[in-house]
PDB file of C-alpha atoms in Angstrom:
ATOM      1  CA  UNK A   1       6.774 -40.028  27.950  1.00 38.00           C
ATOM      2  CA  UNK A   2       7.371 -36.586  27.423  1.00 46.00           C
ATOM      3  CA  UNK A   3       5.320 -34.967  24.678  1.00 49.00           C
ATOM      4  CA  UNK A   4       7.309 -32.649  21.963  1.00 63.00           C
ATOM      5  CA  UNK A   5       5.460 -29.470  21.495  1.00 62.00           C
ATOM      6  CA  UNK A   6       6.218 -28.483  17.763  1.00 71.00           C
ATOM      7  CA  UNK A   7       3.906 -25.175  17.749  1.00 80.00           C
ATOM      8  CA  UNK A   8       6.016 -22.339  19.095  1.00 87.00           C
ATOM      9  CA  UNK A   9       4.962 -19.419  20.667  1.00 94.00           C
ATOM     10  CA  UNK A  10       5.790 -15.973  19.889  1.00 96.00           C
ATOM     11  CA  UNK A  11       5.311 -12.808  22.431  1.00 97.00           C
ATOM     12  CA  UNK A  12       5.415  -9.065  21.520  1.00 96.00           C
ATOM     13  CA  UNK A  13       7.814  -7.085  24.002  1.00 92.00           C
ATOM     14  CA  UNK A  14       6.495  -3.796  24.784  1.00 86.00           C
ATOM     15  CA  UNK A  15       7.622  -1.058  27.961  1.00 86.00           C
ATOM     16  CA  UNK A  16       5.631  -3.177  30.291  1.00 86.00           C
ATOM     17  CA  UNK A  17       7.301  -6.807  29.375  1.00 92.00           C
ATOM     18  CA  UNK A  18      10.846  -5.305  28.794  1.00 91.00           C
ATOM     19  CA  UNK A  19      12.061  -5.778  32.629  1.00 92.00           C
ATOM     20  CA  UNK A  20      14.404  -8.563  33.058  1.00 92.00           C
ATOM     21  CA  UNK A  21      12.410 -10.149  35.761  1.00 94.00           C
ATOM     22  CA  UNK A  22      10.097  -9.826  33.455  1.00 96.00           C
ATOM     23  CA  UNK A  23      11.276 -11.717  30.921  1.00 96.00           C
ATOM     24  CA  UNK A  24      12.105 -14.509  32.779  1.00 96.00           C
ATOM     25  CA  UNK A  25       8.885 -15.241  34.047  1.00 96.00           C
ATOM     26  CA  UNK A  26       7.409 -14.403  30.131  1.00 97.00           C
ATOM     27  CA  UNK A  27      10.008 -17.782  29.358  1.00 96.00           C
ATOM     28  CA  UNK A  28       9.407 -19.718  31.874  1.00 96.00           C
ATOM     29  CA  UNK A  29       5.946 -19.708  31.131  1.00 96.00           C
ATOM     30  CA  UNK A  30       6.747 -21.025  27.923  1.00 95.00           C
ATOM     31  CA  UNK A  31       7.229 -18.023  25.590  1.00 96.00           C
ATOM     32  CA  UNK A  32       9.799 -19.664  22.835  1.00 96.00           C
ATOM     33  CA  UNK A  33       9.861 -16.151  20.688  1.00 98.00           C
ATOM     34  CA  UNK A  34      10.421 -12.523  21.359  1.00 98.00           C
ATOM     35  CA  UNK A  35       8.462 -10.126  18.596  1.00 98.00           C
ATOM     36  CA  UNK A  36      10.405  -6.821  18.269  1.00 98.00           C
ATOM     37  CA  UNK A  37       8.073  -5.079  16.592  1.00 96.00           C
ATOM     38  CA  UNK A  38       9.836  -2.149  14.086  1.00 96.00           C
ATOM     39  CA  UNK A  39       6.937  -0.153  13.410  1.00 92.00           C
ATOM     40  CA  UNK A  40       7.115   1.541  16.632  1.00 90.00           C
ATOM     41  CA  UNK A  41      10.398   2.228  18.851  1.00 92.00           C
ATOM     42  CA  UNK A  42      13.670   3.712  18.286  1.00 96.00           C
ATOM     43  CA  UNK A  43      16.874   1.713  17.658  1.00 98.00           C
ATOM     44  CA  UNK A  44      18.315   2.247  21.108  1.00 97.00           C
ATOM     45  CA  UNK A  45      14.811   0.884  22.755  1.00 96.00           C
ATOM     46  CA  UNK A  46      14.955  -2.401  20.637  1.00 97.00           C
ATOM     47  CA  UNK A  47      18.577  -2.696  21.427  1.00 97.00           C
ATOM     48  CA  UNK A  48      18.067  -2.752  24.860  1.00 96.00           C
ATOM     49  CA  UNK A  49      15.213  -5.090  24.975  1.00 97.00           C
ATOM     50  CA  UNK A  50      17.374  -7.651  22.820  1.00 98.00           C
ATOM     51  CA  UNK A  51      20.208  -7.185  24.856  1.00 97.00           C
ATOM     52  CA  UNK A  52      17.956  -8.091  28.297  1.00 97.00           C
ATOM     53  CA  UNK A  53      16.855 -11.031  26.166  1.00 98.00           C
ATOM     54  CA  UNK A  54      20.309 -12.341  25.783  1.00 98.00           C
ATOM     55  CA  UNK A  55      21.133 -11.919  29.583  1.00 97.00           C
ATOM     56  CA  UNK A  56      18.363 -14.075  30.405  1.00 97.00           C
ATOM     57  CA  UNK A  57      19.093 -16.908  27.583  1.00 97.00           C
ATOM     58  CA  UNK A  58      22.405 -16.976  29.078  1.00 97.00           C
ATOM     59  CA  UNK A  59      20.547 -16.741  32.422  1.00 97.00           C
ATOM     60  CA  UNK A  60      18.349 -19.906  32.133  1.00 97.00           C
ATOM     61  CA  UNK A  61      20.981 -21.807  29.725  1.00 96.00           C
ATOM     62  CA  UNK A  62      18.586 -22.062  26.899  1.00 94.00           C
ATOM     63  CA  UNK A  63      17.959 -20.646  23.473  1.00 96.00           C
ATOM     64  CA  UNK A  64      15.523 -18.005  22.958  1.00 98.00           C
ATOM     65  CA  UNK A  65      14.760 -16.464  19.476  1.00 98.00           C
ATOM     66  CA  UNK A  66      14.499 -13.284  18.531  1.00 99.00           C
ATOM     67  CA  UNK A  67      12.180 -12.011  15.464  1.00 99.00           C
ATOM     68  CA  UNK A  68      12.466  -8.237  14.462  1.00 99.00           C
ATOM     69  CA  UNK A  69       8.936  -7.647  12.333  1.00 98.00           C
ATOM     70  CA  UNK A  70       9.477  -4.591   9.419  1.00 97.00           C
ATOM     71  CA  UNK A  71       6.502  -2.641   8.813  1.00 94.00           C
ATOM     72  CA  UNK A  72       6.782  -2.853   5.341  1.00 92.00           C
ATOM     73  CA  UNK A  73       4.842  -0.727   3.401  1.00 89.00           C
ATOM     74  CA  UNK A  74       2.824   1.920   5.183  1.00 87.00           C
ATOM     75  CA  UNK A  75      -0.375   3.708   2.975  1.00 93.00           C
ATOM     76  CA  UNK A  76      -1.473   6.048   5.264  1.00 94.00           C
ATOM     77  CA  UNK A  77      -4.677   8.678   4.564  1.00 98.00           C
ATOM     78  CA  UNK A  78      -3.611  12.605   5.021  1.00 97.00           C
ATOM     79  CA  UNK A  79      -5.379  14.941   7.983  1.00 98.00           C
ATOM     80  CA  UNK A  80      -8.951  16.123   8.833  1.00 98.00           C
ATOM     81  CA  UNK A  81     -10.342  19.665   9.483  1.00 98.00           C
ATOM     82  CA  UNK A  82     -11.498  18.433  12.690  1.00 97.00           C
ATOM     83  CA  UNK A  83      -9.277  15.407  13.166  1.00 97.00           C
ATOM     84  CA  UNK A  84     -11.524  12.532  12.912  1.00 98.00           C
ATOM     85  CA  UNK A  85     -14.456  12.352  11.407  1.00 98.00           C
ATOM     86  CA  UNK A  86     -17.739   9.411  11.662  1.00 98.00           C
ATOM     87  CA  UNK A  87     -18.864   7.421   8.379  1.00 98.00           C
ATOM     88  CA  UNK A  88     -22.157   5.359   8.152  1.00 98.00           C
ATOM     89  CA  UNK A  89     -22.866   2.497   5.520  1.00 98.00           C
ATOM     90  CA  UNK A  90     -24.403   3.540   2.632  1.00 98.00           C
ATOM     91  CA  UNK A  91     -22.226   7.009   2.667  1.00 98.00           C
ATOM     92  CA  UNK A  92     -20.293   8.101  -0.447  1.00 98.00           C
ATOM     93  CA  UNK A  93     -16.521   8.911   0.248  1.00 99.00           C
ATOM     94  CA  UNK A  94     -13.912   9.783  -1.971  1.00 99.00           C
ATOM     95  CA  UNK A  95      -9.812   9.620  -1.855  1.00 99.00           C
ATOM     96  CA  UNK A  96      -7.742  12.082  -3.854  1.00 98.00           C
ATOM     97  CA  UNK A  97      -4.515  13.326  -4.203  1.00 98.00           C
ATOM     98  CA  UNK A  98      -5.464  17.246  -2.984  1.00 97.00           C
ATOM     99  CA  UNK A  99      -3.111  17.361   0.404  1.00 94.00           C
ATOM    100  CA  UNK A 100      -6.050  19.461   2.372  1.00 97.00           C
ATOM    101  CA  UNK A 101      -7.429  18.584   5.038  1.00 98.00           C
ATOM    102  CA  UNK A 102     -10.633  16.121   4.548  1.00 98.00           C
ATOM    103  CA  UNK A 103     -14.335  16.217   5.949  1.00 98.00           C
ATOM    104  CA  UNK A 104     -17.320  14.060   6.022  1.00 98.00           C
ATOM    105  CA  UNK A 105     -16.804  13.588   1.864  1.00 98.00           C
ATOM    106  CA  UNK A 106     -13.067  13.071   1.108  1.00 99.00           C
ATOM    107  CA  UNK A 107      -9.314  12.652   2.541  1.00 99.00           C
ATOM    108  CA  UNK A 108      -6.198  12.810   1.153  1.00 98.00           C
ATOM    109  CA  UNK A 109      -4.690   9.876  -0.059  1.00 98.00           C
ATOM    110  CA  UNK A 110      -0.960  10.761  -1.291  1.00 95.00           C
ATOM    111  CA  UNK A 111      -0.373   7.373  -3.054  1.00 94.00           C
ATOM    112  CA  UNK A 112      -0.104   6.997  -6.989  1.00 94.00           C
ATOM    113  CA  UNK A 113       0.482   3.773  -7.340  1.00 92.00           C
ATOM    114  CA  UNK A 114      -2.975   2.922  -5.679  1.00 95.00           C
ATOM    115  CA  UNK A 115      -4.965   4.947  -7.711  1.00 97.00           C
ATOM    116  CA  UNK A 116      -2.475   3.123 -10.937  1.00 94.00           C
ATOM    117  CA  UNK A 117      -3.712   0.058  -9.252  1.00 94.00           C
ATOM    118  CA  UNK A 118      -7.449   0.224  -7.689  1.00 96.00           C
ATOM    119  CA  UNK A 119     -10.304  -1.103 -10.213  1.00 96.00           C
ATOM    120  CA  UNK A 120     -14.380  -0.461  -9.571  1.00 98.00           C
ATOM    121  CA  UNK A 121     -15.200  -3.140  -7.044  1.00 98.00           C
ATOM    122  CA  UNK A 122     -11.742  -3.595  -5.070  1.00 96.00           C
ATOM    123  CA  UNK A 123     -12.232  -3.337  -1.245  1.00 96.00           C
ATOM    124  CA  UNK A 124     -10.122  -0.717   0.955  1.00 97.00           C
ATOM    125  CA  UNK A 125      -9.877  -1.276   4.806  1.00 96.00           C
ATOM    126  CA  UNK A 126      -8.994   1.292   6.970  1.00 98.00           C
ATOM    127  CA  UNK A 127      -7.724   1.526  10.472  1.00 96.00           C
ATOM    128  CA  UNK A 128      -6.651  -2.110  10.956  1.00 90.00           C
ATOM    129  CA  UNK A 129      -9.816  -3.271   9.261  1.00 94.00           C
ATOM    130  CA  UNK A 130     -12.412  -1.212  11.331  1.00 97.00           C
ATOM    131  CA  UNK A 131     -13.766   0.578   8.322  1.00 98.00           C
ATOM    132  CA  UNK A 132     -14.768  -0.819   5.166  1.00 98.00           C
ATOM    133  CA  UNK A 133     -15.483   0.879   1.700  1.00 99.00           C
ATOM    134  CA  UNK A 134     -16.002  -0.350  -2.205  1.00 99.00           C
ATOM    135  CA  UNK A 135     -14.778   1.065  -4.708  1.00 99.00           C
ATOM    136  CA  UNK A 136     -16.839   2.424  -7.379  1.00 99.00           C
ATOM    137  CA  UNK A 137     -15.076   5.126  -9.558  1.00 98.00           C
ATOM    138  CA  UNK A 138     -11.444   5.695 -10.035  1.00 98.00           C
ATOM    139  CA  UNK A 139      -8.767   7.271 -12.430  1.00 97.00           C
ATOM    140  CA  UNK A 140      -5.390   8.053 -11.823  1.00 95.00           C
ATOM    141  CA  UNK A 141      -5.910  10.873  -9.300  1.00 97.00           C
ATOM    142  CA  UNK A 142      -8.335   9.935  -6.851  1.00 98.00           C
ATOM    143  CA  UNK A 143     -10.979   7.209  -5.940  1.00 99.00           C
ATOM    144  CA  UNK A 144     -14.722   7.766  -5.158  1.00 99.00           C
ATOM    145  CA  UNK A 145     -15.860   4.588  -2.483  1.00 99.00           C
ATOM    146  CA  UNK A 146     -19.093   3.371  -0.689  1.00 99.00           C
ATOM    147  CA  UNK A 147     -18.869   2.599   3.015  1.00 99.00           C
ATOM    148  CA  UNK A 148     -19.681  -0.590   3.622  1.00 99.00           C
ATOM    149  CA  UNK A 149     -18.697  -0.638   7.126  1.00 98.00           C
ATOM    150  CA  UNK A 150     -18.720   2.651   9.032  1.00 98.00           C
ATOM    151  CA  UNK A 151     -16.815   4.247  12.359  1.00 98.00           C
ATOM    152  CA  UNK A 152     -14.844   6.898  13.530  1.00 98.00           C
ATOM    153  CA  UNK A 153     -11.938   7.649  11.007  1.00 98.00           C
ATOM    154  CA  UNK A 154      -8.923   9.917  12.060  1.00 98.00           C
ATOM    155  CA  UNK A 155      -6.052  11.741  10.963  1.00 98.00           C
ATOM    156  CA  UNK A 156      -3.005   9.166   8.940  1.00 96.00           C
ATOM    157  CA  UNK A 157      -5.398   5.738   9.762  1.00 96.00           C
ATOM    158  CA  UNK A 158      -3.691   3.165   7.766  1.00 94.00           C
ATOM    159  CA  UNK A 159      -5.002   1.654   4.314  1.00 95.00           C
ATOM    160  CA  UNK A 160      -4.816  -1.684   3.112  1.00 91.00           C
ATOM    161  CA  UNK A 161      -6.445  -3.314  -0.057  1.00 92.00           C
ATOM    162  CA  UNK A 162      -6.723  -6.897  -0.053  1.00 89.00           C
ATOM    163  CA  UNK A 163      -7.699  -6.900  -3.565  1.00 88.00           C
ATOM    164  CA  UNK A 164      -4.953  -5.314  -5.464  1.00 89.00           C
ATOM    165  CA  UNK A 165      -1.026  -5.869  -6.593  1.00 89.00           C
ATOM    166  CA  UNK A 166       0.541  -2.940  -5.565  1.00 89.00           C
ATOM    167  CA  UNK A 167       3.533  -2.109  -7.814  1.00 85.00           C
ATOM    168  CA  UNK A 168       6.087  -1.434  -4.855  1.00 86.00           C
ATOM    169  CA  UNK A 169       8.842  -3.663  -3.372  1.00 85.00           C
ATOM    170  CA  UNK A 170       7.659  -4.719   0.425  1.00 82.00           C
ATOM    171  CA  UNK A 171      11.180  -3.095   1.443  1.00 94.00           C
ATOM    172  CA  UNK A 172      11.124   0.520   2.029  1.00 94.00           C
ATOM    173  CA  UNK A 173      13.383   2.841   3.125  1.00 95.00           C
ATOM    174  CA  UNK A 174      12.613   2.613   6.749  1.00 96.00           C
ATOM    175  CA  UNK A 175      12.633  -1.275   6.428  1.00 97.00           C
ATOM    176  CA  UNK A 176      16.245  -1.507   5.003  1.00 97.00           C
ATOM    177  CA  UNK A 177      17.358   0.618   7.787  1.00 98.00           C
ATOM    178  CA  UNK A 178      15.895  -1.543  10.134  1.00 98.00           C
ATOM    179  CA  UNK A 179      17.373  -4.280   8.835  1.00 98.00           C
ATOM    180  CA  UNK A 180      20.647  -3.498   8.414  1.00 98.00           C
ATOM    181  CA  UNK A 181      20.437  -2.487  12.123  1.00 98.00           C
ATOM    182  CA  UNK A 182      18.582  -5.227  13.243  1.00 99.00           C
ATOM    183  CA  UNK A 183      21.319  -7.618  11.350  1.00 99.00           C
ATOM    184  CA  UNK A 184      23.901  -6.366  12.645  1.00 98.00           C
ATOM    185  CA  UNK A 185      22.469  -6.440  16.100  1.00 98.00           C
ATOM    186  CA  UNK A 186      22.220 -10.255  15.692  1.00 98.00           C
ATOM    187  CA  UNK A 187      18.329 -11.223  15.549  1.00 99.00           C
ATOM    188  CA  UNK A 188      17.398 -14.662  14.191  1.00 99.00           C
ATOM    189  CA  UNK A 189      14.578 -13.881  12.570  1.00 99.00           C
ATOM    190  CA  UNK A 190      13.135 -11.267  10.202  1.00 99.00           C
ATOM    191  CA  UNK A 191       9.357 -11.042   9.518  1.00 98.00           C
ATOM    192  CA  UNK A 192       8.360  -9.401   6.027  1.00 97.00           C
ATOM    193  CA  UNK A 193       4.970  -7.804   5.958  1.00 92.00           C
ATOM    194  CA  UNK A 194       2.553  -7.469   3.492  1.00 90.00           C
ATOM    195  CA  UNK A 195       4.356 -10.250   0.997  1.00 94.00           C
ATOM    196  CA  UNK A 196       2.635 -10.119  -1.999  1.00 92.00           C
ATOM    197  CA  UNK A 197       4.708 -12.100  -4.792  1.00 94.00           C
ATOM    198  CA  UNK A 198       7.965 -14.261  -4.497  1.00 96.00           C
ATOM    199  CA  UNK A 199      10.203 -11.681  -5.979  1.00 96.00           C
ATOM    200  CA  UNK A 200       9.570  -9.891  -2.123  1.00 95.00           C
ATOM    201  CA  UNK A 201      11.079 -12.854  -0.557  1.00 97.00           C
ATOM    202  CA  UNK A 202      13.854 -13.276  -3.094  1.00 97.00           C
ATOM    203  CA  UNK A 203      14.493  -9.521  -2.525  1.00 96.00           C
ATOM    204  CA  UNK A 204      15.064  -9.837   1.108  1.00 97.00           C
ATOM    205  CA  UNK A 205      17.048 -13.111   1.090  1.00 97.00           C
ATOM    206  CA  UNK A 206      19.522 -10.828  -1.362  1.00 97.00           C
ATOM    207  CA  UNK A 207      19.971  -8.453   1.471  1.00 97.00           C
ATOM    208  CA  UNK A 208      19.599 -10.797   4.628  1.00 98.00           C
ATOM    209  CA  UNK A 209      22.271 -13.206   2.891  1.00 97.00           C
ATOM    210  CA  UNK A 210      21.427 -15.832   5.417  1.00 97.00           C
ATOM    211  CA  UNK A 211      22.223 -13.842   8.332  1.00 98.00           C
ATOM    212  CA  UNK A 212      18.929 -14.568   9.535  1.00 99.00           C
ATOM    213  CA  UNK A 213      15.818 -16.794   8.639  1.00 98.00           C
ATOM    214  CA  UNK A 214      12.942 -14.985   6.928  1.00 98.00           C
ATOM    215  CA  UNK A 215       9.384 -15.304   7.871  1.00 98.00           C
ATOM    216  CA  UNK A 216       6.285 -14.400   5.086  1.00 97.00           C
ATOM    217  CA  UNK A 217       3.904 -13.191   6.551  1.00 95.00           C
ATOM    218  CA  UNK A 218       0.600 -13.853   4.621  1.00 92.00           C
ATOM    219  CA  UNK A 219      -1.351 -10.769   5.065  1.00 86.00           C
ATOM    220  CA  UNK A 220      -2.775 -10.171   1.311  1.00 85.00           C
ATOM    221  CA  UNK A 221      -4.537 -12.656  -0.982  1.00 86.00           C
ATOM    222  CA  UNK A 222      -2.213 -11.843  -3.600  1.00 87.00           C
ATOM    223  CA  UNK A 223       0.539 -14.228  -1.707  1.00 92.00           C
ATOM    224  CA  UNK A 224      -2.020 -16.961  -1.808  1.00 92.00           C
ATOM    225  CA  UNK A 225      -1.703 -17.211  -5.614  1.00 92.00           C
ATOM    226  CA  UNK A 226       1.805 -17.673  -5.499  1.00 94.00           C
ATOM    227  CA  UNK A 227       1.896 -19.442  -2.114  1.00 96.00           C
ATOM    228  CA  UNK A 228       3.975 -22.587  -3.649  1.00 97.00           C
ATOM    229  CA  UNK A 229       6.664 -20.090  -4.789  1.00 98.00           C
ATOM    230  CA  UNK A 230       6.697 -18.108  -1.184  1.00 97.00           C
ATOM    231  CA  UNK A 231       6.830 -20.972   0.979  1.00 97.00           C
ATOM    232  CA  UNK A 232      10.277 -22.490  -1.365  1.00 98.00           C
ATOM    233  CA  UNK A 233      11.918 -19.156  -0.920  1.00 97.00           C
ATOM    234  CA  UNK A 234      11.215 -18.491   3.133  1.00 98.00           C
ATOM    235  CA  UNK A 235      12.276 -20.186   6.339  1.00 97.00           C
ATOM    236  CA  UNK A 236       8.782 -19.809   8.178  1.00 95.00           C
ATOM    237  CA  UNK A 237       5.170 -18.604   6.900  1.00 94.00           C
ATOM    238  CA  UNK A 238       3.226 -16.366   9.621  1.00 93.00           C
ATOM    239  CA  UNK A 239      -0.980 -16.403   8.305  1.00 87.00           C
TER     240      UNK A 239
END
């Protein structure tokens, strides 16, 4: 007897994976789900991709999903003097709201609402989790940190705190545009990122009016506290 697979797998689609012929090979290896990932690529780029996706569902006679992934909120340091600079456990390093460029002791960090929201002891990651730092003084205006785990850190690395409820919808600007593009283009799946609280679920499902099924994805331990709430309001949870 044939054995049901329920896990489903999901594949990114970049330039190299785009190609029809591609595509069909990607499937018929068992790929179930195409990621369009919106952080990167124009509108015309993920059109094209979706629309080579189609050909070959209608290709191979069988249903293939499509999942356009927001970026959601993006907290993004400012510049360096010399473009990137190296940090060391143990060093002191300090975020503030002064938009020139940083060195070895401080970087921009144009945010408000972090500094409204940081507390002594939170933890910041930067750069996709490479770099690590504690927080040990902060007011409304900047942030001074301990680096718990060094590296290289460049010019606009992205931030993300674990620790803290931001005050800001997971839906910005960028993201609704997206959407209504992505909508509109026909995907069958949108993935929200960085889903803190239900309301950011309810928020979407008011603008996706069940034109597409909404995946959480669980990327903050905020969510976890409310996890009963998130999974009743979406289709799919991503951890």
């Amino acid at each position: 007897m044939r054995r049901q697979r329920k896990a489903k797998i999901i594949a990114t689609l970049g330039p190299a994976s785009s190609h029809p012929d591609m595509l069909e090979k990607i499937v018929k290896s068992g790929v179930d789900v195409f990621r369009l990932n919106f952080s990167h690529g124009e509108h015309a780029e993920h059109q094209k991709r979706f629309e080579a996706i189609r050909a070959v569902e209608s290709k191979l006679g069988r249903p293939i999903g499509v999942l356009m992934d927001l970026q959601g909120p993006k907290i993004r340091v400012g510049t360096f003097a010399d473009e990137q600079i190296e940090l060391a456990a143990g060093d002191t390093f300090k975020f503030d709201m002064d938009k020139k460029p940083g060195d070895k002791k401080r970087v921009s960090l144009p945010h408000p609402e972090v500094y409204a929201a940081l507390k002594p002891g939170a933890n910041l990651l930067l750069d996709d989790g490479k770099l690590r730092m504690r927080v040990e003084k902060c007011d409304d205006k900047s942030a001074e940190c301990t680096v718990i785990t060094g590296g290289p850190l460049s010019n606009r690395k992205g931030v993300n705190l674990p620790d803290v409820m931001l005050p800001m919808s997971p839906l910005t600007e960028k993201d609704r545009i997206d959407l209504d593009y992505g909508l509109e283009m026909g995907v069958d799946f949108v993935a929200l990122s960085f889903v803190q609280r239900p309301e950011d679920v309810a928020e979407a499902r008011k603008i996706i009016q069940g034109r597409a099924a909404i995946v959480s994805k669980l990327e903050k331990p905020q969510a976890i506290e409310h996890l009963a709430e998130i999974v009743d309001l979406s289709d799919i949870i991503m951890v």
